[in-house]
mmCIF file with all atom_site columns, C-alpha atoms and ligand atoms in Angstrom:
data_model
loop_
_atom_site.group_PDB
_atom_site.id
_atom_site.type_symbol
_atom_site.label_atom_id
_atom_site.label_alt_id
_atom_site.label_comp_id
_atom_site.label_asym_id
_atom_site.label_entity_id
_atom_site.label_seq_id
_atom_site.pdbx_PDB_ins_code
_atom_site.Cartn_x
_atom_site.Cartn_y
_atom_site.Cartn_z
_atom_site.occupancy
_atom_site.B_iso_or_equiv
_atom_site.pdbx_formal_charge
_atom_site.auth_seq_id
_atom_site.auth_comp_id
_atom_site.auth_asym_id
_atom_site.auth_atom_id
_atom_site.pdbx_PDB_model_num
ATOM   1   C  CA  . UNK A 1 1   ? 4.575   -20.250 -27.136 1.00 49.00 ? 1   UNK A CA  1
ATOM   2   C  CA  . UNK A 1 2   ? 8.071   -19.985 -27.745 1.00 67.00 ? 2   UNK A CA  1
ATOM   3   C  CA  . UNK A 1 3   ? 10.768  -20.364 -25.094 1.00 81.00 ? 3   UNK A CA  1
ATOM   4   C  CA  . UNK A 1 4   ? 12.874  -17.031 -24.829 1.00 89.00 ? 4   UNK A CA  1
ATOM   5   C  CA  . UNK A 1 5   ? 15.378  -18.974 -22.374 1.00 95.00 ? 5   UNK A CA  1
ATOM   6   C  CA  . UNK A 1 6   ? 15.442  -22.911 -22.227 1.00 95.00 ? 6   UNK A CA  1
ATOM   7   C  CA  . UNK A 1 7   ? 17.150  -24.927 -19.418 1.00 96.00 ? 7   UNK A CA  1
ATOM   8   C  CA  . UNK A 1 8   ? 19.476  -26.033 -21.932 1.00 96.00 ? 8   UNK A CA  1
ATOM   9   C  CA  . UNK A 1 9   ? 20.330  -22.680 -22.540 1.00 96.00 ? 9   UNK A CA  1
ATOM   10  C  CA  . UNK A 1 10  ? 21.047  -21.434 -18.803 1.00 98.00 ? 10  UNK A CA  1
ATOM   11  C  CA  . UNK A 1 11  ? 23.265  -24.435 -18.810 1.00 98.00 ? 11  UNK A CA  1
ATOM   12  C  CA  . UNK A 1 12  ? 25.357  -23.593 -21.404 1.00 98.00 ? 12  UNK A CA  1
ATOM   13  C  CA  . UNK A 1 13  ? 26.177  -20.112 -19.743 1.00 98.00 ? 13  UNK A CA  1
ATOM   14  C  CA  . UNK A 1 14  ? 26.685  -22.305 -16.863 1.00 98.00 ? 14  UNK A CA  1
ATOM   15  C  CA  . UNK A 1 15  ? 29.118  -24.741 -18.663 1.00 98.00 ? 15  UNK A CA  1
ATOM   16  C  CA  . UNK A 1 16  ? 30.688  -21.461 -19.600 1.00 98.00 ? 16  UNK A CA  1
ATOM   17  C  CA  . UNK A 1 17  ? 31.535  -20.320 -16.444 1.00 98.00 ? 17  UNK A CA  1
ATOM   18  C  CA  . UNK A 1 18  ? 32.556  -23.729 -14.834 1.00 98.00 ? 18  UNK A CA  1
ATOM   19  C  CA  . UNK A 1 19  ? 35.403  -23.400 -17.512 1.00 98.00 ? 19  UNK A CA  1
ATOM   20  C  CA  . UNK A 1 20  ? 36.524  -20.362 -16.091 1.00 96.00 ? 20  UNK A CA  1
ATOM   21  C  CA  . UNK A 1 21  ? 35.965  -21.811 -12.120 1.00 97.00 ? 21  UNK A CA  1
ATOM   22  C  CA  . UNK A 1 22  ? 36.758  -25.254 -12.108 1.00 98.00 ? 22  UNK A CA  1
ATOM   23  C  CA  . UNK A 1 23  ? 33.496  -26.018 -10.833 1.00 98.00 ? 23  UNK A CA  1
ATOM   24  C  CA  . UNK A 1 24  ? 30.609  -27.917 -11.734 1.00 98.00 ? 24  UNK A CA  1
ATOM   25  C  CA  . UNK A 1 25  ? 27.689  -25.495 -11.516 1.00 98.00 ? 25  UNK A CA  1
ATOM   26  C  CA  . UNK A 1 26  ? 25.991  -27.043 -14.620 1.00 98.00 ? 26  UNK A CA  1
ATOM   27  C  CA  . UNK A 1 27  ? 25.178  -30.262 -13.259 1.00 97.00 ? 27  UNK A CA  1
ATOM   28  C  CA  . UNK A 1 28  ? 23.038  -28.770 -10.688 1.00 98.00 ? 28  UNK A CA  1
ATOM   29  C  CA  . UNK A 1 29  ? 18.913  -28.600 -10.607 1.00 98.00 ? 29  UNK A CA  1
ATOM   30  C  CA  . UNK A 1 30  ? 17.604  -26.071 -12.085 1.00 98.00 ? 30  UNK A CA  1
ATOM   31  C  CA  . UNK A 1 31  ? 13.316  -24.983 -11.578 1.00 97.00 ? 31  UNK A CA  1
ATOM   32  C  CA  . UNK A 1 32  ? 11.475  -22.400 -12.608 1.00 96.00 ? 32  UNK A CA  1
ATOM   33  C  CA  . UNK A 1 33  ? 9.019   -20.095 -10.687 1.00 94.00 ? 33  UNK A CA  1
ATOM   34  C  CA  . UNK A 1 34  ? 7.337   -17.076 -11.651 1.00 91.00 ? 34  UNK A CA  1
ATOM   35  C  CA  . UNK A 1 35  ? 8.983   -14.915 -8.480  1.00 86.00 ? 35  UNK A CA  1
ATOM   36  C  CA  . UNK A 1 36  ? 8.035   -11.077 -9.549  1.00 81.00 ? 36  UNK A CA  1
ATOM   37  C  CA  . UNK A 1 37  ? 11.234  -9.954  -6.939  1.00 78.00 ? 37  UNK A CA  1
ATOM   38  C  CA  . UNK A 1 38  ? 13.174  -12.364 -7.029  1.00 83.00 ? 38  UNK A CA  1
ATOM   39  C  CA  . UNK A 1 39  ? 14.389  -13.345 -10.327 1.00 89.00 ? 39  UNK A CA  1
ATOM   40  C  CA  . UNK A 1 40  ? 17.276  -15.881 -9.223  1.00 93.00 ? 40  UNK A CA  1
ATOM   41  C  CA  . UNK A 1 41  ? 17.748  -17.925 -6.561  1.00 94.00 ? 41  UNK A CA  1
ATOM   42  C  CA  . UNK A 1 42  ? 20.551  -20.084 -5.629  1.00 96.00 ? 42  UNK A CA  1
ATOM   43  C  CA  . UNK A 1 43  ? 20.201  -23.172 -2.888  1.00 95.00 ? 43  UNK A CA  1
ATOM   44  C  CA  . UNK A 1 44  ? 22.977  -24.354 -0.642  1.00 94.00 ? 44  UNK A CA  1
ATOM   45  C  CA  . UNK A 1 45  ? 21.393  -27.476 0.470   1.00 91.00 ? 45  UNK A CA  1
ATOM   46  C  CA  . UNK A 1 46  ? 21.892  -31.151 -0.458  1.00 90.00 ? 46  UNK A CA  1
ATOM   47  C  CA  . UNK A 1 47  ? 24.929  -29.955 -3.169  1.00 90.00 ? 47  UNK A CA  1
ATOM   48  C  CA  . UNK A 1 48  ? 22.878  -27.014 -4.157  1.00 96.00 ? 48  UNK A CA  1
ATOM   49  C  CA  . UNK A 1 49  ? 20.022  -25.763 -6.734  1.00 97.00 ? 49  UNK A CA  1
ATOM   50  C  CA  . UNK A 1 50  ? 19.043  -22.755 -8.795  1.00 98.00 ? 50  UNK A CA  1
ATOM   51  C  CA  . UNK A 1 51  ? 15.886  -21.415 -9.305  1.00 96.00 ? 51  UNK A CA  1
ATOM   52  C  CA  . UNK A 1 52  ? 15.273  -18.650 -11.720 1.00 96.00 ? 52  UNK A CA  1
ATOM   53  C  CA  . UNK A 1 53  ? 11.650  -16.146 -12.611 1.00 93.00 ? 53  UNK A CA  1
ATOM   54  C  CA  . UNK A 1 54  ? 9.780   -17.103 -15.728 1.00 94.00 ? 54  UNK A CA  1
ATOM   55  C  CA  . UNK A 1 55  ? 8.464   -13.738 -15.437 1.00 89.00 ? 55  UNK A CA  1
ATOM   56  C  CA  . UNK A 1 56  ? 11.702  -12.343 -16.386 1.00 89.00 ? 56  UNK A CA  1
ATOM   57  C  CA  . UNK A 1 57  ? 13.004  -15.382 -18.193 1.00 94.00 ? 57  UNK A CA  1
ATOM   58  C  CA  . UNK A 1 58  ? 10.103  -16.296 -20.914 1.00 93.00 ? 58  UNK A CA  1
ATOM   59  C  CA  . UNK A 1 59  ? 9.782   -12.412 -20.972 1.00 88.00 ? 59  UNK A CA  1
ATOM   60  C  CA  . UNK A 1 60  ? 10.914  -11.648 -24.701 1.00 85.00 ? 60  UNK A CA  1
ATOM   61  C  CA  . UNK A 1 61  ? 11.305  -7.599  -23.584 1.00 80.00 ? 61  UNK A CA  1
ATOM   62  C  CA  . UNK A 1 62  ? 13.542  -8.574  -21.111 1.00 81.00 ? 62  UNK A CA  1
ATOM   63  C  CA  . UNK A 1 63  ? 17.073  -7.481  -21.948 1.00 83.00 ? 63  UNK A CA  1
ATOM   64  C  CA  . UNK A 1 64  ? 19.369  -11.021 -22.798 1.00 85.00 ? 64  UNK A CA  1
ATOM   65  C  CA  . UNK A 1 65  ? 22.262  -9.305  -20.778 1.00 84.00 ? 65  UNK A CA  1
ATOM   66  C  CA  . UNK A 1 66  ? 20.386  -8.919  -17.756 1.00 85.00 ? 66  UNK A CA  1
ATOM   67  C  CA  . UNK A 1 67  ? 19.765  -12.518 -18.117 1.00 90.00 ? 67  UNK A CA  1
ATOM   68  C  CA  . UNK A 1 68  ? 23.003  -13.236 -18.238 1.00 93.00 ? 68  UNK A CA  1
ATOM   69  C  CA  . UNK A 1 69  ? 24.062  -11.137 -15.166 1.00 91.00 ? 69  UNK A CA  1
ATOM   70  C  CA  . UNK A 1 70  ? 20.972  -12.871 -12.814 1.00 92.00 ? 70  UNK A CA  1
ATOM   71  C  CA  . UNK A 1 71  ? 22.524  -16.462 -14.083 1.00 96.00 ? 71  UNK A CA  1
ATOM   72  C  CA  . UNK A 1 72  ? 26.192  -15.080 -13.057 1.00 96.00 ? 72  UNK A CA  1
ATOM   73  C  CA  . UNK A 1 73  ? 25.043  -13.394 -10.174 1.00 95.00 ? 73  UNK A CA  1
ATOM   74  C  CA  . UNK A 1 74  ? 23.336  -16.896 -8.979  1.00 96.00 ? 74  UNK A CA  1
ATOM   75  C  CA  . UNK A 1 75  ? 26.685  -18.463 -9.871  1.00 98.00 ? 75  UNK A CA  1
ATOM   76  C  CA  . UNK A 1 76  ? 28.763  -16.680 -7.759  1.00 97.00 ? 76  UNK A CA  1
ATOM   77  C  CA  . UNK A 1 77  ? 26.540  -17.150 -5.016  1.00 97.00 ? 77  UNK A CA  1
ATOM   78  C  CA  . UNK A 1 78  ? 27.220  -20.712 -5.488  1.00 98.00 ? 78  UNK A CA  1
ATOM   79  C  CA  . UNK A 1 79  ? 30.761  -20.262 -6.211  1.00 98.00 ? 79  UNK A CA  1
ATOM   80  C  CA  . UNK A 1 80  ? 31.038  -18.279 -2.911  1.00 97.00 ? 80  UNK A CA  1
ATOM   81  C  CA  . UNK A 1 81  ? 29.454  -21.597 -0.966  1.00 97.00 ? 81  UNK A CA  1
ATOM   82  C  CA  . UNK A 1 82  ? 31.699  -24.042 -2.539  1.00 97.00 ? 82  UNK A CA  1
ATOM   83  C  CA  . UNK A 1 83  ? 35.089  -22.319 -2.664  1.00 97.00 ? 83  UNK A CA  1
ATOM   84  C  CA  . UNK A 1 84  ? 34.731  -20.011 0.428   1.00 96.00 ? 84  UNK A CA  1
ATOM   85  C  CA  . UNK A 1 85  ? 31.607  -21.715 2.704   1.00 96.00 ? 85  UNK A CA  1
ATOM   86  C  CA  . UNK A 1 86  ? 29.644  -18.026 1.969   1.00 94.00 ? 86  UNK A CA  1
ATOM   87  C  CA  . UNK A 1 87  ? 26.376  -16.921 1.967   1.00 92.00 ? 87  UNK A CA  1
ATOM   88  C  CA  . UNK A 1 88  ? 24.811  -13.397 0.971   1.00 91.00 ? 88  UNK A CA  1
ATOM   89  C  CA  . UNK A 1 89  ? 26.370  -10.422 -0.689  1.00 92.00 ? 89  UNK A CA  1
ATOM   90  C  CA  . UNK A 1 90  ? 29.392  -10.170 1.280   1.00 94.00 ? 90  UNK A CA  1
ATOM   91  C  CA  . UNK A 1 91  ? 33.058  -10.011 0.846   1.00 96.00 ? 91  UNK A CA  1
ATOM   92  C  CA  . UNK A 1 92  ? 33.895  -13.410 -0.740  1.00 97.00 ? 92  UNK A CA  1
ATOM   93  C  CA  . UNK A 1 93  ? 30.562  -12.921 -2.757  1.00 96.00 ? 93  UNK A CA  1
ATOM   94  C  CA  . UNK A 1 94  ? 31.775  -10.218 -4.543  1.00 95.00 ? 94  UNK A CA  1
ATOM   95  C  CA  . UNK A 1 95  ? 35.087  -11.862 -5.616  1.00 97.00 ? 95  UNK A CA  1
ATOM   96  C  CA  . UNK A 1 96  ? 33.338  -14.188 -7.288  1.00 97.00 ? 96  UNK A CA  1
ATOM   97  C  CA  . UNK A 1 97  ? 31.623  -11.566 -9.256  1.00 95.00 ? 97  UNK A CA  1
ATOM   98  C  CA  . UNK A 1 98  ? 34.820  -10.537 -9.960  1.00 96.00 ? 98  UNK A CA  1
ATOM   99  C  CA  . UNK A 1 99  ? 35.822  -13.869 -11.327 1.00 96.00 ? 99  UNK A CA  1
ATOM   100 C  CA  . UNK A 1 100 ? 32.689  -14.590 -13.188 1.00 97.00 ? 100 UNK A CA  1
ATOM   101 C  CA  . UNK A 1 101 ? 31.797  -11.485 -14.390 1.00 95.00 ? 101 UNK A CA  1
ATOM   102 C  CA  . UNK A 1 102 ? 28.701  -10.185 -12.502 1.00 93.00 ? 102 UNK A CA  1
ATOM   103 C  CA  . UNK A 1 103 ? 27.884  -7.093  -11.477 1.00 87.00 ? 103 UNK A CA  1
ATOM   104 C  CA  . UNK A 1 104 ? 28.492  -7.109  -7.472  1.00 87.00 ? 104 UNK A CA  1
ATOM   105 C  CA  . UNK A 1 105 ? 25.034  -5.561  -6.760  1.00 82.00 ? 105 UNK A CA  1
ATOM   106 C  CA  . UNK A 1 106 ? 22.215  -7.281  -5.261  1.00 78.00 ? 106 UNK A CA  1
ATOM   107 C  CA  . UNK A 1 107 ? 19.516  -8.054  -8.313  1.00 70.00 ? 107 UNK A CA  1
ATOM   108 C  CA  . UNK A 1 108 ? 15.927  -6.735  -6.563  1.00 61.00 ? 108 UNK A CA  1
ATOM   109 C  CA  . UNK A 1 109 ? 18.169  -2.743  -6.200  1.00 62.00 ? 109 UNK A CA  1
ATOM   110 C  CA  . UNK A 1 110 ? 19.249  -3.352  -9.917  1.00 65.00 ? 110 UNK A CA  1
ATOM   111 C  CA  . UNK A 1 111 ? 15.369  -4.540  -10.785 1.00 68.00 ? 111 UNK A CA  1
ATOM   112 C  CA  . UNK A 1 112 ? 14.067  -1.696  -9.410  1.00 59.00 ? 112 UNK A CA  1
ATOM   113 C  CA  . UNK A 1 113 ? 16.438  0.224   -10.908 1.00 64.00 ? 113 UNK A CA  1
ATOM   114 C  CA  . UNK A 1 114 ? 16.018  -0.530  -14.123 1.00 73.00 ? 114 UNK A CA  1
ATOM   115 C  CA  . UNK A 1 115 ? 11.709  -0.267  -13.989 1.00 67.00 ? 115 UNK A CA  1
ATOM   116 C  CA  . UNK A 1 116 ? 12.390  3.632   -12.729 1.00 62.00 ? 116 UNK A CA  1
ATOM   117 C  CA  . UNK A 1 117 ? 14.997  4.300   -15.489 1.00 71.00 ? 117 UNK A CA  1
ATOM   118 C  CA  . UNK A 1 118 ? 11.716  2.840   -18.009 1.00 77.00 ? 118 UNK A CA  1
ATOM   119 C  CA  . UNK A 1 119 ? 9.324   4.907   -16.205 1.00 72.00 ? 119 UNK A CA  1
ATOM   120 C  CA  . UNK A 1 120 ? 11.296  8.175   -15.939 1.00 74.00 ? 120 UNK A CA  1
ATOM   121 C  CA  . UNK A 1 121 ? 12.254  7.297   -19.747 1.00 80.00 ? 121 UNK A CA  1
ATOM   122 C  CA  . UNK A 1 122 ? 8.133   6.695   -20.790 1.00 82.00 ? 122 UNK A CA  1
ATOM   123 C  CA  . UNK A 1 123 ? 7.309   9.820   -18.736 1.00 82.00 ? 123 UNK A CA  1
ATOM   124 C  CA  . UNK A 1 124 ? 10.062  12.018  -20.945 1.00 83.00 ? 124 UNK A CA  1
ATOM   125 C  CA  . UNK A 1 125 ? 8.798   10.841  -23.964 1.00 88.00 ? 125 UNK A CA  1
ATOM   126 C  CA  . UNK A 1 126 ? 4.788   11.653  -23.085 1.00 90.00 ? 126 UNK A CA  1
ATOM   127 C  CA  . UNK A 1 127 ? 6.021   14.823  -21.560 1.00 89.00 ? 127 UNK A CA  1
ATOM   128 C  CA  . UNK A 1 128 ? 7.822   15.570  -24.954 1.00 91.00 ? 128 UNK A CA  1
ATOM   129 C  CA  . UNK A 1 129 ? 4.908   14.503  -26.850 1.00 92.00 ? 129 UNK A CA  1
ATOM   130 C  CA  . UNK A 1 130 ? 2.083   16.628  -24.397 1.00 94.00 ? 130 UNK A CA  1
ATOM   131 C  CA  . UNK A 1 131 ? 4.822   19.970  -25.406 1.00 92.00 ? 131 UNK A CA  1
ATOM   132 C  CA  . UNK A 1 132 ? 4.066   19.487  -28.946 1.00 93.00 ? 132 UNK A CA  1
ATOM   133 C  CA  . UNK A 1 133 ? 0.104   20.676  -27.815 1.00 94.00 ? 133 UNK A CA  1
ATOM   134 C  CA  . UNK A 1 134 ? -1.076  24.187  -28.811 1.00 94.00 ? 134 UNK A CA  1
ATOM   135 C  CA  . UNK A 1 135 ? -4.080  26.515  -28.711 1.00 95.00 ? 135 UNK A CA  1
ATOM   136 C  CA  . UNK A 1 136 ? -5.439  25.576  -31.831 1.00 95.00 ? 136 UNK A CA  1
ATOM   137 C  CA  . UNK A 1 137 ? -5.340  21.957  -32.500 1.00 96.00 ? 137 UNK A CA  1
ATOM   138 C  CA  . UNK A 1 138 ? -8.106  20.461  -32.994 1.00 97.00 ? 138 UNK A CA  1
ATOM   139 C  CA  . UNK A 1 139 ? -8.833  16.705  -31.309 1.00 97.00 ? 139 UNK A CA  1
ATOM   140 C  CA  . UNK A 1 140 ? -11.859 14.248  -32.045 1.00 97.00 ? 140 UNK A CA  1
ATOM   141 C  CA  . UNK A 1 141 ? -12.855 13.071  -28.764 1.00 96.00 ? 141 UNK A CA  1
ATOM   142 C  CA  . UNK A 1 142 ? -14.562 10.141  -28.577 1.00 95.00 ? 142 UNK A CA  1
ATOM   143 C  CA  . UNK A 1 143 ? -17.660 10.902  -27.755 1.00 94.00 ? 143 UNK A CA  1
ATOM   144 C  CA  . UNK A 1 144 ? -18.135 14.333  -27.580 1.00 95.00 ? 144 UNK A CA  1
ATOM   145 C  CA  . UNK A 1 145 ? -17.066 14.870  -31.600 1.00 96.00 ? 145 UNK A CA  1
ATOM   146 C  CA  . UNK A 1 146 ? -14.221 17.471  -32.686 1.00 96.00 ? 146 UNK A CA  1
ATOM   147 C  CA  . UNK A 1 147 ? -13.298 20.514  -30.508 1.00 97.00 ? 147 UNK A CA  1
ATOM   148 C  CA  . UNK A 1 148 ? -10.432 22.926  -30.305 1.00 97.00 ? 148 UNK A CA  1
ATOM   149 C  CA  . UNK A 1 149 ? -7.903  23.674  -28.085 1.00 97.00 ? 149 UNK A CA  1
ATOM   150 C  CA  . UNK A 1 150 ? -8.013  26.927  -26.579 1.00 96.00 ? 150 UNK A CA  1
ATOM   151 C  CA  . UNK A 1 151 ? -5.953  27.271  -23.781 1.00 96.00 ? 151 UNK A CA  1
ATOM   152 C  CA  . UNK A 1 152 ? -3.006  24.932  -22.112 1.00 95.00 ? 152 UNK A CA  1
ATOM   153 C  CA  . UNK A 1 153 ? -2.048  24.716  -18.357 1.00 93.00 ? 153 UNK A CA  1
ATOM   154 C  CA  . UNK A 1 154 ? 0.081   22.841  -16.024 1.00 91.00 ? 154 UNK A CA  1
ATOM   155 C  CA  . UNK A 1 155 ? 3.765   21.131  -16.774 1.00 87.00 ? 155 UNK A CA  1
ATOM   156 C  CA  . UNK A 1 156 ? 5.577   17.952  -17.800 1.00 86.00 ? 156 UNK A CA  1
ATOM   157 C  CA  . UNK A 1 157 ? 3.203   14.927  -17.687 1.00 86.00 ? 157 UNK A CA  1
ATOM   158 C  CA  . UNK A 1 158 ? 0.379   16.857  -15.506 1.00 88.00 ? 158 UNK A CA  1
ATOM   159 C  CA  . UNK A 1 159 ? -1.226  19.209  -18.074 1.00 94.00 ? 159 UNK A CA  1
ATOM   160 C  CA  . UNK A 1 160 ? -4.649  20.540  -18.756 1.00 95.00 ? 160 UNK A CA  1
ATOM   161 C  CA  . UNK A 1 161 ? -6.554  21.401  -22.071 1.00 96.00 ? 161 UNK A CA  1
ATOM   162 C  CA  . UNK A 1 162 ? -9.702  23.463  -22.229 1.00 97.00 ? 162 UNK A CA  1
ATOM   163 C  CA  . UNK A 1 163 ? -11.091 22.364  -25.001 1.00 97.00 ? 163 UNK A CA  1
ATOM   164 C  CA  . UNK A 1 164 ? -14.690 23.692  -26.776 1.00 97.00 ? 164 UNK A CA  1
ATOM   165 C  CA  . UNK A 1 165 ? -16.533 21.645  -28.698 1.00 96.00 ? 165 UNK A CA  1
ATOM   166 C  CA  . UNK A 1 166 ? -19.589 22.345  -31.037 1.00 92.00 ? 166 UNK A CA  1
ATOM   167 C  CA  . UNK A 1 167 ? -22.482 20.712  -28.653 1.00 92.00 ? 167 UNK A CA  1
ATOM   168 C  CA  . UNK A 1 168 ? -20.895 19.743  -25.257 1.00 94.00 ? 168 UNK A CA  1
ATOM   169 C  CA  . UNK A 1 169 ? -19.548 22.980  -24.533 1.00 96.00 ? 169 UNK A CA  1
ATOM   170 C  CA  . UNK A 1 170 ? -16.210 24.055  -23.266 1.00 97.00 ? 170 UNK A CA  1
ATOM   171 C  CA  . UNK A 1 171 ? -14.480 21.040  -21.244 1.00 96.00 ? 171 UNK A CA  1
ATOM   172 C  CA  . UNK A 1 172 ? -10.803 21.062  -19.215 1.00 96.00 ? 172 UNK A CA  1
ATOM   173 C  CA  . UNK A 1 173 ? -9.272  17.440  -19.943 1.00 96.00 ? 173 UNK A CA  1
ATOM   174 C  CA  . UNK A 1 174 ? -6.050  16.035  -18.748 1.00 95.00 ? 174 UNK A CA  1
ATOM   175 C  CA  . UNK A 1 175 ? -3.946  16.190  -21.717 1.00 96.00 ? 175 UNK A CA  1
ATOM   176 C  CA  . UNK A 1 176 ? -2.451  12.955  -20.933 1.00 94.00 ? 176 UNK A CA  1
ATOM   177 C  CA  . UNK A 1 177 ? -5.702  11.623  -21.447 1.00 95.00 ? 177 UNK A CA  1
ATOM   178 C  CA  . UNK A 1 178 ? -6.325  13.207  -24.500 1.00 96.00 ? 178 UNK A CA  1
ATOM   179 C  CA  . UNK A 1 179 ? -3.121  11.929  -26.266 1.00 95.00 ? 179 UNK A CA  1
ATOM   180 C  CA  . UNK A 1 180 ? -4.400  8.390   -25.123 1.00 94.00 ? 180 UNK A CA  1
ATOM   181 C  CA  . UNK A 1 181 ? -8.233  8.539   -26.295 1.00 94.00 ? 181 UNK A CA  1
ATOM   182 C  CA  . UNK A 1 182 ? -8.300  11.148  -28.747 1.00 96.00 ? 182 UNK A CA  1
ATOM   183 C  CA  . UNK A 1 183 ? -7.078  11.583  -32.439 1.00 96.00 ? 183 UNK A CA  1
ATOM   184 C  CA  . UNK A 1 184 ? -5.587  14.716  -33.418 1.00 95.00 ? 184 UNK A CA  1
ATOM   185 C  CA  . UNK A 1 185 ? -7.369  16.118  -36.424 1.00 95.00 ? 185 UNK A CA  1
ATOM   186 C  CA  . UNK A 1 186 ? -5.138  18.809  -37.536 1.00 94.00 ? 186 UNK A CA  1
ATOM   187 C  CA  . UNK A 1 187 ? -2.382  21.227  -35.766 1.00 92.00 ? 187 UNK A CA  1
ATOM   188 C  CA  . UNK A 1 188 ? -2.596  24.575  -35.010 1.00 89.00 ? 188 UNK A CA  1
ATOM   189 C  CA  . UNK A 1 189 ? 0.000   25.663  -37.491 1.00 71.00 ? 189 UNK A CA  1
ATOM   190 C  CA  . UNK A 1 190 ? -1.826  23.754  -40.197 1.00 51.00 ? 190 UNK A CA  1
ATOM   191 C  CA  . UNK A 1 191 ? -4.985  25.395  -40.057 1.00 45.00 ? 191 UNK A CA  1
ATOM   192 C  CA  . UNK A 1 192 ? -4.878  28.669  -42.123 1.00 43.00 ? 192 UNK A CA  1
HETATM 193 ZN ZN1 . LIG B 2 .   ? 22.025  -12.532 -4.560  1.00 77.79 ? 201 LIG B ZN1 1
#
């Protein structure tokens, strides 16, 4: 398996932004845990620690400047303990984003963000692809053979098809399901 983001790695964005503090962040700890919320962590005690997600890290989907921005927004929490004796998201927090180039927002909001943005953007493109249905078509269903659309109901990602098919009759089938399981044999447009 191949490492997306190596200690070695992290460090070097670390080194990076000691350059810019004055600090010595890289020489820290670093672990690794598989948090599914929390994908950075930074620890005050004994000189301080981070810990950042696998989950996110070894993810190869995951964006590499969101990376970034979890190992900056870790960094400024540790900035914030050595330069100002601070803890959380406040005040002195965020001028250390500032400084280091992190977006001042805490990371679970920005998580959460960004997996509804996906799944508003994945239910566009089904709904898109469900419009393109018409009275007509004609699907292969898996097990009930070929059968054609005759009539369409319902809206965006919640839509209905009756379809008939030679031996099992007329059935009404989500449509989302049928763009999963079945193949589209031809279009209606197509069929003259
Ligand atoms: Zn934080």
């Amino acid at each position: 398996m191949s490492v997306i983001w190596s200690e070695e790695a992290i460090r070097a964005e670390l080194r990076r932004l000691d350059a810019k503090t004055g600090l010595h962040g890289a020489s820290l700890p670093i672990s690794f845990g598989n948090a599914m919320t929390v994908l950075g962590m930074y620890f005050s005690r004994e000189g301080g620690a981070f810990r950042f997600s696998n989950r996110y890290f070894q993810n190869p989907d995951w964006p590499r400047e969101l990376a970034l921005d979890v190992i900056r927004h870790e960094y400024a929490h540790y900035m914030d303990d050595k330069v100002y004796g601070g803890a959380g998201h406040g005040t002195t927090w965020k001028m250390c984003c500032a400084r280091v180039g992190a977006s001042p927002v805490r990371l679970y909001n920005r998580t959460r963000e960004t997996y509804y943005h996906q799944k508003h953007e994945a239910e566009r493109a089904l709904s898109d692809r469900l419009g393109g249905y018409a009275p007509g078509d004609v699907i292969a269903h898996p097990r009930c053979g070929e059968g054609v659309v005759e009539a369409l109901t319902g809206e965006g990602t919640s839509r209905f098809a009756v379809v008939s098919f030679a031996e099992a009759g007329k059935k009404t089938l989500s449509l989302a399901w049928v763009d999963a399981h079945c193949r589209l044999v031809r279009r209606s447009s197509q069929q003259e």
